[in-house]
Amino acid sequence: MEVVNIPGSKVSEGQVINEYVGSAPPNGTDLHRYVFLLYRQPKKFTFDEPYHGDTDAQRGTFLAEAFAKKIQFGEACCWKFFPLPI
């Protein structure tokens, strides 16, 4: 899930960019790693990126690092990942 423009700590009042799509690696593939990143947002902004979609092929085209650099988020302040074997 991508949420931006969160007022203070009120996550439920932020702007949802993409809904959460659970893990579903394709059969016959190796270990997959899922990463969650949290950035401090320096100021409110207008989200004008194209929607990347919910399929594996579409989701794989979103580059979090490039997006964070464009919006000037700086370094991620928190992160979490989990491996999911097939």
mmCIF file of C-alpha atoms in Angstrom:
data_model
loop_
_atom_site.group_PDB
_atom_site.id
_atom_site.type_symbol
_atom_site.label_atom_id
_atom_site.label_comp_id
_atom_site.label_asym_id
_atom_site.label_seq_id
_atom_site.Cartn_x
_atom_site.Cartn_y
_atom_site.Cartn_z
ATOM 1 C CA MET A 1 0.000 0.000 0.000
ATOM 2 C CA GLU A 2 1.245 3.457 -0.804
ATOM 3 C CA VAL A 3 -0.077 6.311 1.329
ATOM 4 C CA VAL A 4 1.137 9.916 1.029
ATOM 5 C CA ASN A 5 0.180 13.317 2.439
ATOM 6 C CA ILE A 6 -0.529 11.887 5.900
ATOM 7 C CA PRO A 7 -1.495 14.691 8.318
ATOM 8 C CA GLY A 8 0.671 14.134 11.396
ATOM 9 C CA SER A 9 0.189 10.551 12.582
ATOM 10 C CA LYS A 10 -3.316 10.109 11.115
ATOM 11 C CA VAL A 11 -2.507 7.439 8.531
ATOM 12 C CA SER A 12 -6.207 6.788 7.881
ATOM 13 C CA GLU A 13 -6.527 10.391 6.621
ATOM 14 C CA GLY A 14 -3.671 10.104 4.110
ATOM 15 C CA GLN A 15 -4.036 9.852 0.344
ATOM 16 C CA VAL A 16 -3.990 6.193 -0.756
ATOM 17 C CA ILE A 17 -2.083 5.858 -4.021
ATOM 18 C CA ASN A 18 -2.188 2.066 -4.362
ATOM 19 C CA GLU A 19 -4.116 -0.411 -2.242
ATOM 20 C CA TYR A 20 -2.236 -3.268 -0.597
ATOM 21 C CA VAL A 21 -1.981 -6.348 -2.781
ATOM 22 C CA GLY A 22 -0.937 -9.439 -0.847
ATOM 23 C CA SER A 23 1.989 -11.623 -1.728
ATOM 24 C CA ALA A 24 1.376 -14.038 -4.577
ATOM 25 C CA PRO A 25 4.616 -15.065 -6.257
ATOM 26 C CA PRO A 26 4.153 -17.086 -9.440
ATOM 27 C CA ASN A 27 4.467 -20.860 -9.149
ATOM 28 C CA GLY A 28 7.799 -22.283 -10.166
ATOM 29 C CA THR A 29 9.805 -19.246 -9.085
ATOM 30 C CA ASP A 30 12.491 -19.010 -6.426
ATOM 31 C CA LEU A 31 12.459 -17.141 -3.134
ATOM 32 C CA HIS A 32 10.761 -13.729 -3.255
ATOM 33 C CA ARG A 33 11.541 -10.826 -0.914
ATOM 34 C CA TYR A 34 8.841 -8.307 -0.030
ATOM 35 C CA VAL A 35 9.969 -4.923 1.253
ATOM 36 C CA PHE A 36 8.080 -2.220 3.148
ATOM 37 C CA LEU A 37 9.675 1.245 3.290
ATOM 38 C CA LEU A 38 8.692 4.244 5.406
ATOM 39 C CA TYR A 39 9.832 7.758 4.488
ATOM 40 C CA ARG A 40 9.390 11.090 6.216
ATOM 41 C CA GLN A 41 7.509 13.340 3.829
ATOM 42 C CA PRO A 42 8.953 16.879 3.999
ATOM 43 C CA LYS A 43 5.880 18.609 2.561
ATOM 44 C CA LYS A 44 2.526 17.917 0.925
ATOM 45 C CA PHE A 45 2.703 17.253 -2.798
ATOM 46 C CA THR A 46 0.480 16.393 -5.743
ATOM 47 C CA PHE A 47 0.880 12.787 -6.810
ATOM 48 C CA ASP A 48 1.141 12.726 -10.606
ATOM 49 C CA GLU A 49 2.762 9.362 -11.248
ATOM 50 C CA PRO A 50 0.967 6.896 -13.535
ATOM 51 C CA TYR A 51 -0.857 4.038 -11.814
ATOM 52 C CA HIS A 52 1.241 0.895 -12.144
ATOM 53 C CA GLY A 53 -1.530 -1.688 -11.676
ATOM 54 C CA ASP A 54 -1.989 -4.833 -9.642
ATOM 55 C CA THR A 55 -0.435 -7.530 -11.823
ATOM 56 C CA ASP A 56 3.084 -8.794 -11.169
ATOM 57 C CA ALA A 57 4.333 -7.317 -14.447
ATOM 58 C CA GLN A 58 2.790 -3.915 -13.692
ATOM 59 C CA ARG A 59 3.890 -3.804 -10.043
ATOM 60 C CA GLY A 60 7.452 -4.583 -11.072
ATOM 61 C CA THR A 61 7.709 -1.340 -13.047
ATOM 62 C CA PHE A 62 7.409 0.968 -10.004
ATOM 63 C CA LEU A 63 10.836 2.081 -8.796
ATOM 64 C CA ALA A 64 10.570 3.183 -5.164
ATOM 65 C CA GLU A 65 14.068 4.698 -5.069
ATOM 66 C CA ALA A 66 13.433 6.858 -8.151
ATOM 67 C CA PHE A 67 10.067 7.972 -6.762
ATOM 68 C CA ALA A 68 11.574 8.865 -3.358
ATOM 69 C CA LYS A 69 14.317 10.869 -5.073
ATOM 70 C CA LYS A 70 11.835 12.750 -7.279
ATOM 71 C CA ILE A 71 9.688 13.726 -4.272
ATOM 72 C CA GLN A 72 12.826 14.467 -2.193
ATOM 73 C CA PHE A 73 11.954 12.028 0.590
ATOM 74 C CA GLY A 74 15.602 11.402 1.465
ATOM 75 C CA GLU A 75 16.555 8.071 3.036
ATOM 76 C CA ALA A 76 13.946 5.614 4.299
ATOM 77 C CA CYS A 77 13.589 6.037 8.076
ATOM 78 C CA CYS A 78 12.165 2.537 8.635
ATOM 79 C CA TRP A 79 12.003 -0.646 6.643
ATOM 80 C CA LYS A 80 10.880 -4.230 6.987
ATOM 81 C CA PHE A 81 11.125 -7.189 4.667
ATOM 82 C CA PHE A 82 10.104 -10.799 4.632
ATOM 83 C CA PRO A 83 11.115 -13.703 2.406
ATOM 84 C CA LEU A 84 8.446 -15.910 0.897
ATOM 85 C CA PRO A 85 9.569 -19.275 -0.455
ATOM 86 C CA ILE A 86 7.530 -21.097 -3.070
#
